[in-house]
PDB file of C-alpha atoms in Angstrom:
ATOM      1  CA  UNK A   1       0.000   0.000   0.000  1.00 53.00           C
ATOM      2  CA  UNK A   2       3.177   2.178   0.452  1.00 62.00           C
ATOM      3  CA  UNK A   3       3.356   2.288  -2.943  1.00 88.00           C
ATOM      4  CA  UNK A   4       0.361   3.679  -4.400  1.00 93.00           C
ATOM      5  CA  UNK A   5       1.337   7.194  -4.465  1.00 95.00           C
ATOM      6  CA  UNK A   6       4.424   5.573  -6.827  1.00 97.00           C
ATOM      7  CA  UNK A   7       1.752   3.790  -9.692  1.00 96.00           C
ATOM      8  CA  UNK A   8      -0.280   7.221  -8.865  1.00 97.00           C
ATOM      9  CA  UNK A   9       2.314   9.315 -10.132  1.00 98.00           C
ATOM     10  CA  UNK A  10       3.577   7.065 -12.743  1.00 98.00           C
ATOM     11  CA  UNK A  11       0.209   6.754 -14.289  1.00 98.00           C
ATOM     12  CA  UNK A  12      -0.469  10.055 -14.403  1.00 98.00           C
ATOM     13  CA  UNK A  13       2.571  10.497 -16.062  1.00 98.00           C
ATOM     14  CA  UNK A  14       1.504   7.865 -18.904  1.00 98.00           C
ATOM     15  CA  UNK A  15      -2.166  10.110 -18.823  1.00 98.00           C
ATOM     16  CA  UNK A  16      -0.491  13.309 -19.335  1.00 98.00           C
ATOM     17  CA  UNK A  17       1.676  11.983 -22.341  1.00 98.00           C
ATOM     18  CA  UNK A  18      -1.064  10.456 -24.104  1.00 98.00           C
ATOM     19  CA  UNK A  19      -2.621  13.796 -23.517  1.00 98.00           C
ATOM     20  CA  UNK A  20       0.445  15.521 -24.830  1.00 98.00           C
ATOM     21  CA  UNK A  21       0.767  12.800 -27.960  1.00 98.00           C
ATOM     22  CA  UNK A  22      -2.727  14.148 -28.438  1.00 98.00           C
ATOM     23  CA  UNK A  23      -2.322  17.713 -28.269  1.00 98.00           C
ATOM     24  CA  UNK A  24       1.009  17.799 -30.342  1.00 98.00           C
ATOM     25  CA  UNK A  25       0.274  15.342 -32.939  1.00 98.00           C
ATOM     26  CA  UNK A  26      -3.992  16.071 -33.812  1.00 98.00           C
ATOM     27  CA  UNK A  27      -3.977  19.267 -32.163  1.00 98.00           C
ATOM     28  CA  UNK A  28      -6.710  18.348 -29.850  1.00 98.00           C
ATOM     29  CA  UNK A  29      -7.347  18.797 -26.568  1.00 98.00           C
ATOM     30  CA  UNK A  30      -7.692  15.133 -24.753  1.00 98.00           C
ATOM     31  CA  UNK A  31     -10.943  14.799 -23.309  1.00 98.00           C
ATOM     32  CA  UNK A  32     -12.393  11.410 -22.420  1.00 98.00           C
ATOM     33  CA  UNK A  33     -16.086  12.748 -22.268  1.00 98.00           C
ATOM     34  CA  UNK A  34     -15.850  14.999 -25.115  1.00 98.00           C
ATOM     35  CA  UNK A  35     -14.164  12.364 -27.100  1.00 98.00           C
ATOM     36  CA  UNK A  36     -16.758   9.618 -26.376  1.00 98.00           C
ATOM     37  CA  UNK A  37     -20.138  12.256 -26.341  1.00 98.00           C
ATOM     38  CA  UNK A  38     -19.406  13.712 -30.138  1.00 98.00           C
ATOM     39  CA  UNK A  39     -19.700  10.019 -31.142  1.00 98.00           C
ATOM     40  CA  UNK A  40     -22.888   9.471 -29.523  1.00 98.00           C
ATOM     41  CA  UNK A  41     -24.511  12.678 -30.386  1.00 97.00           C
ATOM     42  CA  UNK A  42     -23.530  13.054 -33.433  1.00 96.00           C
ATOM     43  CA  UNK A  43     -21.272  16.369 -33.098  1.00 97.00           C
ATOM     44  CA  UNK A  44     -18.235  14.645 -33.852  1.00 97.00           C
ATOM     45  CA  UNK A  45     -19.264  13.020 -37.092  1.00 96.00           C
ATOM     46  CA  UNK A  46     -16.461  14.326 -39.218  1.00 96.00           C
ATOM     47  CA  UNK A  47     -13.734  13.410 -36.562  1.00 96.00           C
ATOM     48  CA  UNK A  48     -15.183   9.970 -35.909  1.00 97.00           C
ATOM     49  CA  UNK A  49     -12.023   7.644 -37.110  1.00 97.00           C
ATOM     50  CA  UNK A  50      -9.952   9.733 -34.451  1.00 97.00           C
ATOM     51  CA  UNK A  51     -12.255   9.263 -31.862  1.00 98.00           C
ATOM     52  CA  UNK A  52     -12.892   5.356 -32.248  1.00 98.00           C
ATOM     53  CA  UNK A  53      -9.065   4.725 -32.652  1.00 98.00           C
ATOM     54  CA  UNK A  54      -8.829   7.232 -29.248  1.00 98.00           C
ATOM     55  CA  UNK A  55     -11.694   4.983 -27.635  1.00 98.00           C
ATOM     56  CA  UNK A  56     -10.180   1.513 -28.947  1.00 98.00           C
ATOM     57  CA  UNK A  57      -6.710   1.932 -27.558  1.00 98.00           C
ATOM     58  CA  UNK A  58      -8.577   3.499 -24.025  1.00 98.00           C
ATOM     59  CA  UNK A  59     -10.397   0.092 -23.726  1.00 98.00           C
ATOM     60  CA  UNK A  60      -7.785  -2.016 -25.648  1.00 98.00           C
ATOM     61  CA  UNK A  61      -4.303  -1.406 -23.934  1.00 98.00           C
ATOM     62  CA  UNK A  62      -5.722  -2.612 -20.389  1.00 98.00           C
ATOM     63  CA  UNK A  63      -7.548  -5.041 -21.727  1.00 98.00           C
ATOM     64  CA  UNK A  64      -4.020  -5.870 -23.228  1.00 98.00           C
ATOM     65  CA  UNK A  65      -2.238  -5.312 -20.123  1.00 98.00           C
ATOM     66  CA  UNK A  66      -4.712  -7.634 -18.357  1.00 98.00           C
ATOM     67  CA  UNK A  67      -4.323 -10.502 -20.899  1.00 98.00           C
ATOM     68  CA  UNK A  68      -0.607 -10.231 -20.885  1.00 98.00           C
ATOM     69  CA  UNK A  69      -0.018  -9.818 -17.356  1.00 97.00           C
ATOM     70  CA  UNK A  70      -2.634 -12.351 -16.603  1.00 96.00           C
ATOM     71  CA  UNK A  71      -3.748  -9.854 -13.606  1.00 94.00           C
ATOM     72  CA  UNK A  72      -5.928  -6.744 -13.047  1.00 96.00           C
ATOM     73  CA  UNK A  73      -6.489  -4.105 -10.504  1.00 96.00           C
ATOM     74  CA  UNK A  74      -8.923  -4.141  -7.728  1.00 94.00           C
ATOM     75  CA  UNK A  75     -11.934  -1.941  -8.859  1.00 97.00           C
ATOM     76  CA  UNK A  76     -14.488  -2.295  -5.359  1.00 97.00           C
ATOM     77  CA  UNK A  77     -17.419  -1.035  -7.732  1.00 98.00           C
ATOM     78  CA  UNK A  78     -20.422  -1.056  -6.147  1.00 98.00           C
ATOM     79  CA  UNK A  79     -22.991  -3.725  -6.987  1.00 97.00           C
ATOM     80  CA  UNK A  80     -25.793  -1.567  -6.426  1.00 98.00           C
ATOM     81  CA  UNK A  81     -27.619  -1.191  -9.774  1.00 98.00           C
ATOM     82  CA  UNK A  82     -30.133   1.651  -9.485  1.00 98.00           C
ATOM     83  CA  UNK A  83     -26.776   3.263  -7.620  1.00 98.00           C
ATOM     84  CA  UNK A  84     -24.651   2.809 -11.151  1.00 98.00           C
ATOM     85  CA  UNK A  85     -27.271   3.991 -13.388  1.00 98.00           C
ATOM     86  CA  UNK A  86     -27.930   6.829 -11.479  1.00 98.00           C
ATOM     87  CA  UNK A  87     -24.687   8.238 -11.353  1.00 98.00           C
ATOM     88  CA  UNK A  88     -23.931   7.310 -14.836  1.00 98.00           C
ATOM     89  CA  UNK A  89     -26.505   9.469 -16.361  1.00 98.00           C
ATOM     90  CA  UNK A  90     -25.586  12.000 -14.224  1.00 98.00           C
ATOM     91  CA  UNK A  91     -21.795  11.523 -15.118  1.00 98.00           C
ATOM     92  CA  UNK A  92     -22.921  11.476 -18.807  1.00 98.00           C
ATOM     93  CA  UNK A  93     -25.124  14.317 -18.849  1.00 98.00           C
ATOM     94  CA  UNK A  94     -22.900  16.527 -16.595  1.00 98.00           C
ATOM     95  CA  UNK A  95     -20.100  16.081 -18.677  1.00 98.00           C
ATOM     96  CA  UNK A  96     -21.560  17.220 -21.880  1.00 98.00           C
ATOM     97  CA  UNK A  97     -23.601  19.830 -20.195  1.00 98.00           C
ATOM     98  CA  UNK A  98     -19.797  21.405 -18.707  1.00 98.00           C
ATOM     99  CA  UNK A  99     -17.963  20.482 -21.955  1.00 97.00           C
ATOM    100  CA  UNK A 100     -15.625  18.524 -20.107  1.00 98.00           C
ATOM    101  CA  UNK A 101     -14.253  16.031 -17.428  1.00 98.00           C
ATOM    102  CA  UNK A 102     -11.402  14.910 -15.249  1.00 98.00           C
ATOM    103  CA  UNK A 103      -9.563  15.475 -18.291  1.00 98.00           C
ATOM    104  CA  UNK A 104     -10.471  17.771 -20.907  1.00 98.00           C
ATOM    105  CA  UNK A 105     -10.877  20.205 -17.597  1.00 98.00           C
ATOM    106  CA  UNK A 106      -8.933  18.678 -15.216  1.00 98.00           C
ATOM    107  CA  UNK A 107      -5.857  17.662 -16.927  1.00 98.00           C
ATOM    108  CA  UNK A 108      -5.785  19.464 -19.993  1.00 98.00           C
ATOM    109  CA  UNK A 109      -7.380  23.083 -18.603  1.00 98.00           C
ATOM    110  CA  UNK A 110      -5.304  23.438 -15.839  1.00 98.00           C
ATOM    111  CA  UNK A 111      -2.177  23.074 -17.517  1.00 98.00           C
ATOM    112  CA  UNK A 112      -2.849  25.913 -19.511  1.00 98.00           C
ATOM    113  CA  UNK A 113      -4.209  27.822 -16.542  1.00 97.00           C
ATOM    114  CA  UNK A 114      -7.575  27.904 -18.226  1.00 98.00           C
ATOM    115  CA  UNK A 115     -10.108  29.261 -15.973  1.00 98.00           C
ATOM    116  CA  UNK A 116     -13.163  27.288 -17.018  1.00 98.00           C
ATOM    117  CA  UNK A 117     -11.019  24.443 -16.469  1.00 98.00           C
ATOM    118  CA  UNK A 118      -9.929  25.491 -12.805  1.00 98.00           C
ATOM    119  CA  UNK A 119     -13.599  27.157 -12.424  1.00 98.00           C
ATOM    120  CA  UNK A 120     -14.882  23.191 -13.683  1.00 98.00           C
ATOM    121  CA  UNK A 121     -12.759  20.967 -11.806  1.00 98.00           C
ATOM    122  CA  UNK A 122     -12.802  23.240  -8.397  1.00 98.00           C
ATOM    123  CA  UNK A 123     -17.167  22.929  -8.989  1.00 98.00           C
ATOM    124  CA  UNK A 124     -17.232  19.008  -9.948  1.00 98.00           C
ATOM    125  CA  UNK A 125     -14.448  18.306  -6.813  1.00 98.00           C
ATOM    126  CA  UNK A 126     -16.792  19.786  -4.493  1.00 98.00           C
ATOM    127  CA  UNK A 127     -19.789  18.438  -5.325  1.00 98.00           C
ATOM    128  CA  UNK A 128     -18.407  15.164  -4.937  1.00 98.00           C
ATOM    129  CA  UNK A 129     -17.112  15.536  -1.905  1.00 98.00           C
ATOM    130  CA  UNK A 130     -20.253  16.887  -0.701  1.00 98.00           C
ATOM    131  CA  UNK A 131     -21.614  14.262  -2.171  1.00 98.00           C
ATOM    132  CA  UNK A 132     -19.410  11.727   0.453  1.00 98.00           C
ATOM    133  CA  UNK A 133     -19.836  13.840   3.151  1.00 97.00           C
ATOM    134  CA  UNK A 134     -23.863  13.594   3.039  1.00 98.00           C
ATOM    135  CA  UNK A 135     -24.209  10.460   1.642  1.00 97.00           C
ATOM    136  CA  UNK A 136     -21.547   8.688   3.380  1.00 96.00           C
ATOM    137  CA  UNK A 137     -20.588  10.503   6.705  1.00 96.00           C
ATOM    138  CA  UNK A 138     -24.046  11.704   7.677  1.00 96.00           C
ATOM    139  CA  UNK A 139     -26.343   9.026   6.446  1.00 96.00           C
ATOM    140  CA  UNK A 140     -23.720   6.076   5.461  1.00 95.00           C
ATOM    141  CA  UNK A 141     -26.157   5.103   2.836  1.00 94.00           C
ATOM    142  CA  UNK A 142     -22.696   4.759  -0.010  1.00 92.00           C
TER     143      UNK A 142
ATOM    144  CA  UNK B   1      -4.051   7.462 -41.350  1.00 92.00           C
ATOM    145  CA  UNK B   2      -0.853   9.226 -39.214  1.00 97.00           C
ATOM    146  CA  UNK B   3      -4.235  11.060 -37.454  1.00 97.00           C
ATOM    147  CA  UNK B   4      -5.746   7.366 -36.547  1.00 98.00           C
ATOM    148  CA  UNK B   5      -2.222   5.956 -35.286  1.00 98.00           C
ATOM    149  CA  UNK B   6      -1.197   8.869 -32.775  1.00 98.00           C
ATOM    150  CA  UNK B   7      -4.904   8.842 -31.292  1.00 98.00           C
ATOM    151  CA  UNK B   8      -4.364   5.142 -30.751  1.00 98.00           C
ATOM    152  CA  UNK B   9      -1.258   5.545 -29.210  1.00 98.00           C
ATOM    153  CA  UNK B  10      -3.146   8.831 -26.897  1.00 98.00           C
ATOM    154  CA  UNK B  11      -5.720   6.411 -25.375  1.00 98.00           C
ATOM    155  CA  UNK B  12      -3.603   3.743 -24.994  1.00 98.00           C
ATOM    156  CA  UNK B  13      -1.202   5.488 -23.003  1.00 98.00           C
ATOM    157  CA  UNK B  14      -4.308   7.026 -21.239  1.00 98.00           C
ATOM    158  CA  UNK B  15      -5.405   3.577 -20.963  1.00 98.00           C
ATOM    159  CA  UNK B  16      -3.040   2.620 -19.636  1.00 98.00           C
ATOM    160  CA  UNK B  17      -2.301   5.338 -16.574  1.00 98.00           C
ATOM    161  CA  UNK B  18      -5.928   5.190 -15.942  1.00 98.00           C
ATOM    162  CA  UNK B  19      -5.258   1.833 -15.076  1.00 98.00           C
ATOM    163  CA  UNK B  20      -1.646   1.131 -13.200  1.00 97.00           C
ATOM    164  CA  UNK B  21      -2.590   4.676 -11.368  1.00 97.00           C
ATOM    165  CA  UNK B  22      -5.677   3.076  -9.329  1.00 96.00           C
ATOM    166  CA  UNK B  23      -7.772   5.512 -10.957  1.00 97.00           C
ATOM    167  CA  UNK B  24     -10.236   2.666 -12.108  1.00 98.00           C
ATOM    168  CA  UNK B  25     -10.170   1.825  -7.979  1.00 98.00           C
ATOM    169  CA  UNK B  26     -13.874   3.083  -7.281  1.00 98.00           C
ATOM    170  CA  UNK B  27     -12.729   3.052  -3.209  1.00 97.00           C
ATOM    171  CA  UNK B  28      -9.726   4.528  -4.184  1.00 97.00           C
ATOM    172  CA  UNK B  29     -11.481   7.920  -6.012  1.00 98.00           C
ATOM    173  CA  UNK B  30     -14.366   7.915  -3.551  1.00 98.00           C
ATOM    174  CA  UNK B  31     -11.506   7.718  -0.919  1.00 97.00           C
ATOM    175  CA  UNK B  32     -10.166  10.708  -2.209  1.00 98.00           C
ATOM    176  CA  UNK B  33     -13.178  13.044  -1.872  1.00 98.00           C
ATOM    177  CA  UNK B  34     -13.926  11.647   1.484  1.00 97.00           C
ATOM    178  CA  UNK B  35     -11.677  14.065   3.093  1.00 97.00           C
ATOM    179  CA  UNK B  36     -14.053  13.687   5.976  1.00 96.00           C
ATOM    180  CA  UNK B  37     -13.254  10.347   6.002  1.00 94.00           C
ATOM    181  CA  UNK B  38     -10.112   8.129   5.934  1.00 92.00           C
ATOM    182  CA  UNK B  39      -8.494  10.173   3.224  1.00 95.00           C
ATOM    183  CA  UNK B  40      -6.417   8.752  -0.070  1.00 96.00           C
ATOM    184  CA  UNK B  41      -4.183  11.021  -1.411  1.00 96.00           C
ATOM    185  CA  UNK B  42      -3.285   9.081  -4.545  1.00 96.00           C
ATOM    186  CA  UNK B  43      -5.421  11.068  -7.306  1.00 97.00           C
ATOM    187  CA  UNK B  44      -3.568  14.407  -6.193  1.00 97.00           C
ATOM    188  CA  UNK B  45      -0.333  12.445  -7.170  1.00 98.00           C
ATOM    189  CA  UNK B  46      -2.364  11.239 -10.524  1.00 98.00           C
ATOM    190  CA  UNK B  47      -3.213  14.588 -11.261  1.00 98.00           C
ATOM    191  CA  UNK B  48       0.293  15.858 -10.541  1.00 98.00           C
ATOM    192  CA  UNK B  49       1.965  13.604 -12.859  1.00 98.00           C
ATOM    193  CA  UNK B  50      -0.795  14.198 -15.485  1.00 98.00           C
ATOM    194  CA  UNK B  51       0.015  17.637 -15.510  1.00 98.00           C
ATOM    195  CA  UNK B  52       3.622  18.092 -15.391  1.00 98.00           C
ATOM    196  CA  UNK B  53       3.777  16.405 -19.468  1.00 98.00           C
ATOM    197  CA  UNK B  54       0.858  18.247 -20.407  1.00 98.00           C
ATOM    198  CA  UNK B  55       1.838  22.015 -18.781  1.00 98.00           C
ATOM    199  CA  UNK B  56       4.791  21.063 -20.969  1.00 98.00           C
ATOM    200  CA  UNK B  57       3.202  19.935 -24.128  1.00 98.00           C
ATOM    201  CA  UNK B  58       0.945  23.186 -24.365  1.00 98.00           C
ATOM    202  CA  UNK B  59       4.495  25.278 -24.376  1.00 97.00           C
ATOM    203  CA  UNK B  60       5.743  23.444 -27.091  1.00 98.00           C
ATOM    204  CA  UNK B  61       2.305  24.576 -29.427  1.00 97.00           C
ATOM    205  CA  UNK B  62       3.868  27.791 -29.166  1.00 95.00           C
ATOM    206  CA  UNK B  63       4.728  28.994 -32.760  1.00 94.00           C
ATOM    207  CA  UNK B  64       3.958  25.587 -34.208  1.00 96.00           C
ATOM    208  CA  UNK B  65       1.806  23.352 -36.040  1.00 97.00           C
ATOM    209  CA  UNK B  66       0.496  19.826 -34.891  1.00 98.00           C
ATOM    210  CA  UNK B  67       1.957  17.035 -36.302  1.00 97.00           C
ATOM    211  CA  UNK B  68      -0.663  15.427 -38.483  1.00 97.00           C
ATOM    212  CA  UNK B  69      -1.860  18.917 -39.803  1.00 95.00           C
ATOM    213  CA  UNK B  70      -4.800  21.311 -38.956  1.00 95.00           C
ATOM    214  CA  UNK B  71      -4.352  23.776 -36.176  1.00 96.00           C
ATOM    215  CA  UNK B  72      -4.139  23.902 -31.772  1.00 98.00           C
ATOM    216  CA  UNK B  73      -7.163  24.747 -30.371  1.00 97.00           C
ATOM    217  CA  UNK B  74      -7.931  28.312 -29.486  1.00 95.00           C
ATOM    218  CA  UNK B  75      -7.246  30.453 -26.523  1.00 93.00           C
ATOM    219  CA  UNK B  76      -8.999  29.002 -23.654  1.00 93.00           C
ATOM    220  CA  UNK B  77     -12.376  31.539 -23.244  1.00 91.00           C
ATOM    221  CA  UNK B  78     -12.980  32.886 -19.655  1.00 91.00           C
ATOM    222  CA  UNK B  79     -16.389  32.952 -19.627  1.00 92.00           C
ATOM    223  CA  UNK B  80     -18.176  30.822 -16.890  1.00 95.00           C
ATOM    224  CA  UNK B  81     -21.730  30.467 -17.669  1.00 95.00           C
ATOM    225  CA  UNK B  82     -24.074  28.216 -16.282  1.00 96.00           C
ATOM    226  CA  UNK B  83     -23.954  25.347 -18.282  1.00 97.00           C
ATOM    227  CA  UNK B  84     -20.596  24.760 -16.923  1.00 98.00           C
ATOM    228  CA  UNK B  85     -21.617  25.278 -13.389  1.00 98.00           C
ATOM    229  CA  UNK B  86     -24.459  23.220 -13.526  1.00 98.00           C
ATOM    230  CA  UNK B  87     -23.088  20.370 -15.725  1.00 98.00           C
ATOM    231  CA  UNK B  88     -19.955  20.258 -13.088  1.00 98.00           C
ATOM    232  CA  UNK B  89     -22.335  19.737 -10.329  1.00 98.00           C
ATOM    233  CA  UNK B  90     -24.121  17.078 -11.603  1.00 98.00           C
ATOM    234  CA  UNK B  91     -20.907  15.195 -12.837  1.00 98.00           C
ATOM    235  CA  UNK B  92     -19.246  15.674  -9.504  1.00 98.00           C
ATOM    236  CA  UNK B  93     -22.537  14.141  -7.749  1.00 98.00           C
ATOM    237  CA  UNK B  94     -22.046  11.431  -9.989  1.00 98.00           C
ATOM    238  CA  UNK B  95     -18.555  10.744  -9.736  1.00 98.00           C
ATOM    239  CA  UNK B  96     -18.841  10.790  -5.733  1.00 98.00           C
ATOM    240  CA  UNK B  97     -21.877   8.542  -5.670  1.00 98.00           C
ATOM    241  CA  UNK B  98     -19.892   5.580  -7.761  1.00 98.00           C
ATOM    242  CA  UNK B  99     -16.480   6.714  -8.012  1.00 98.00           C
ATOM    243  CA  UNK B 100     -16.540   6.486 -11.790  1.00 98.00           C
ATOM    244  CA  UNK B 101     -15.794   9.556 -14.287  1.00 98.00           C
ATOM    245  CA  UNK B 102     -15.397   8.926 -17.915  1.00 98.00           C
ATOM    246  CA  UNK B 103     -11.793   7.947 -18.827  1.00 98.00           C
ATOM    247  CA  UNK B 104     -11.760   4.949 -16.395  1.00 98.00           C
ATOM    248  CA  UNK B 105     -15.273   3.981 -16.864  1.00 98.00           C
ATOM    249  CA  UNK B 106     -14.169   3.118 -20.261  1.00 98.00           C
ATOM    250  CA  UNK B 107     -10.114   1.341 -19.607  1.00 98.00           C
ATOM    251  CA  UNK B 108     -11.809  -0.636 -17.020  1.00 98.00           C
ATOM    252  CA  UNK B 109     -14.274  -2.075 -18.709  1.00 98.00           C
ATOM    253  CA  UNK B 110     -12.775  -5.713 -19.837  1.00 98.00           C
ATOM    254  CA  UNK B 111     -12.438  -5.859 -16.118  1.00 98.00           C
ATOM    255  CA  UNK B 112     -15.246  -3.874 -14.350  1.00 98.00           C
ATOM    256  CA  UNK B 113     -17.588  -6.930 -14.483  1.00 98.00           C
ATOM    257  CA  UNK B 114     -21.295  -6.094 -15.144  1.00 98.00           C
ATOM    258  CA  UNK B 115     -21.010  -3.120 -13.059  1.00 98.00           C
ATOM    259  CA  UNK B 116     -18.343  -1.340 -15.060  1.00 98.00           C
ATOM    260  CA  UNK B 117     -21.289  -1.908 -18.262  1.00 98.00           C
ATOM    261  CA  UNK B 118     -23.742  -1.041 -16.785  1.00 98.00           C
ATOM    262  CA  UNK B 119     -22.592   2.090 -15.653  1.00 98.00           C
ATOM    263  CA  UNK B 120     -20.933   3.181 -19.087  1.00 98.00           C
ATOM    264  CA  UNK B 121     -24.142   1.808 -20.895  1.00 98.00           C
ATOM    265  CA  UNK B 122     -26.075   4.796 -18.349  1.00 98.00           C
ATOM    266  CA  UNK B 123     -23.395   7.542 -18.996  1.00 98.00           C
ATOM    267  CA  UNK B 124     -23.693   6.849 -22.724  1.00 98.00           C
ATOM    268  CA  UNK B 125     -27.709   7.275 -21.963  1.00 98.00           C
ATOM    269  CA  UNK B 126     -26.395  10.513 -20.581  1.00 98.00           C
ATOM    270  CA  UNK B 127     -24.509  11.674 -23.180  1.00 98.00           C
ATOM    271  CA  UNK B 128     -27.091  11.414 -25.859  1.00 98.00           C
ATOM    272  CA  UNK B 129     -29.692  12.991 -23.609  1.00 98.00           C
ATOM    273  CA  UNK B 130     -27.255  16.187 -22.276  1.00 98.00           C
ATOM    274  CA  UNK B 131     -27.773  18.256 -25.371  1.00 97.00           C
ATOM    275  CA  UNK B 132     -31.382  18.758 -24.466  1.00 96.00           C
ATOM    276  CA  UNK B 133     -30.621  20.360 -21.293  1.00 96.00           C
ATOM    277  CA  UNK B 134     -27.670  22.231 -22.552  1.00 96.00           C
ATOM    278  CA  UNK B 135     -30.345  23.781 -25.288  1.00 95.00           C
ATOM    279  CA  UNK B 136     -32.747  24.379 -22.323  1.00 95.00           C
ATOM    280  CA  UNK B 137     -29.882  26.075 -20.059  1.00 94.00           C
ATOM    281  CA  UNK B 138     -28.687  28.179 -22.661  1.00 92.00           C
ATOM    282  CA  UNK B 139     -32.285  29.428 -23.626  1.00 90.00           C
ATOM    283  CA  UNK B 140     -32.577  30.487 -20.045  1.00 83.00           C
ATOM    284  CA  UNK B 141     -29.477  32.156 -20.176  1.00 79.00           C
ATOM    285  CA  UNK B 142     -30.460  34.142 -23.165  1.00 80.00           C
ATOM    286  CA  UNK B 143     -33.899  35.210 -21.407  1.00 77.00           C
ATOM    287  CA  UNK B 144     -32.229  36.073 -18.081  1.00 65.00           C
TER     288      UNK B 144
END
């Protein structure tokens, strides 16, 4: 357990060069949600081939990894299922609704000191902590 | 084609930190915003090391082109409207009920189990419906 700041920082390494891969070589800015959303809605119809290869090496290098390594990491999902389909609509619709996520505004914003990005990820941060605090601190209902 | 091989390599090495970071670790996240609770540091170290290649990367746009053609994106804007505060909200409510945002929902999902699904099959749901209320907030904005 010592180690997980270690993988943390080495990961986020690995996200911020894909983001930077991204950046330098399309010239776009590497957001998962915005990526994904202008395939479903229909936005991103003339960038599609970008954003399926994007989406297929997401999925594909852990499922790689996994297959390879012949191990995974630990996810502790919940298996409550009116729990996941509530917070995935709201993580879908939020997203699209703000433009962005942990890493168009996250990542990408606030390393160019963008102020919807800060402004984004400072709102979205709270709320979920807000979120715990109710939901798992008062009540202990999650 | 050089387009489709460099956003390949982007989400795989996205992929890829999303997963060896514990960022697909639902207690992990969740753990994270619990500051109330018994707090995990480890996405401020993800988000650290996410930034350092990126702060980086948006220097070296300056005065050039991107690789496979076409231009950077524009000057961030400054203007913070409400779509953005209300969209954040409801994302952030999300992401603290499950402990799930976007990038790892999808690199976890050949291991997530049903749950993983499930939960990307809703935020997809989510997706296609958020343009309505974007409409709807921006309409309100416009008769404010």
């Amino acid at each position: 357990m010592e180690a997980d700041w270690i993988w943390g920082l080495g990961g986020g390494l690995l996200i911020g060069l894909g983001g930077a891969v991204y950046l330098l070589g399309n010239g776009r800015i590497m957001g998962a949600s915005g990526i994904l959303g202008g395939l479903l809605d229909g936005s991103g119809r003339n960038t599609a081939a970008e954003r399926s290869a994007f989406i297929a090496g997401v999925i594909g290098v852990p499922l790689l990894i996994g297959l390879l390594t012949g191990s995974t990491p630990d996810t502790q999902v919940t298996g409550n299922a009116g729990l996941l389909v509530l917070a995935g609509l709201l993580v879908g619709v939020g997203t699209r609704v703000a433009n962005g996520c942990t890493s168009g505004h996250g990542v990408c914003g606030i390393s160019r000191l963008s102020l919807r990005g800060i402004a984004a990820t400072a709102v979205f941060m709270l709320a979920g902590i807000l979120t715990l605090a109710v939901l798992r601190q008062i009540l202990g209902v999650i | 084609m050089l387009r489709t091989v460099l956003a390949l390599t982007a989400g795989g090495l996205f992929g890829a930190g999303l997963m060896v970071s514990g960022m697909t670790d639902t207690a992990k996240v969740q753990g994270f915003l619990d500051i109330f609770g018994s707090w995990d540091p480890t996405l401020a170290f993800v988000m650290g090391g996410a930034l350092l290649p990126m702060a980086f990367a948006w220097r070296l746009t300056e005065g050039r082109k991107p690789a496979a053609g076409g231009s950077f994106p524009s000057p961030p804007s400054a203007e913070l409207d409400r779509r953005l505060a209300v969209g954040s909200v409801l994302f952030g409510i999300g992401w603290g009920l499950v402990g799930l945002c976007p990038g790892p929902a999808m690199a976890s999902l050949s291991y997530n189990g049903w749950q993983g699904a499930l939960f990307l099959a809703a935020m997809a749901c989510g997706m296609i419906a958020a343009p309505k209320l974007s409409r709807h907030l921006d309409r309100g904005a416009a008769n404010a």
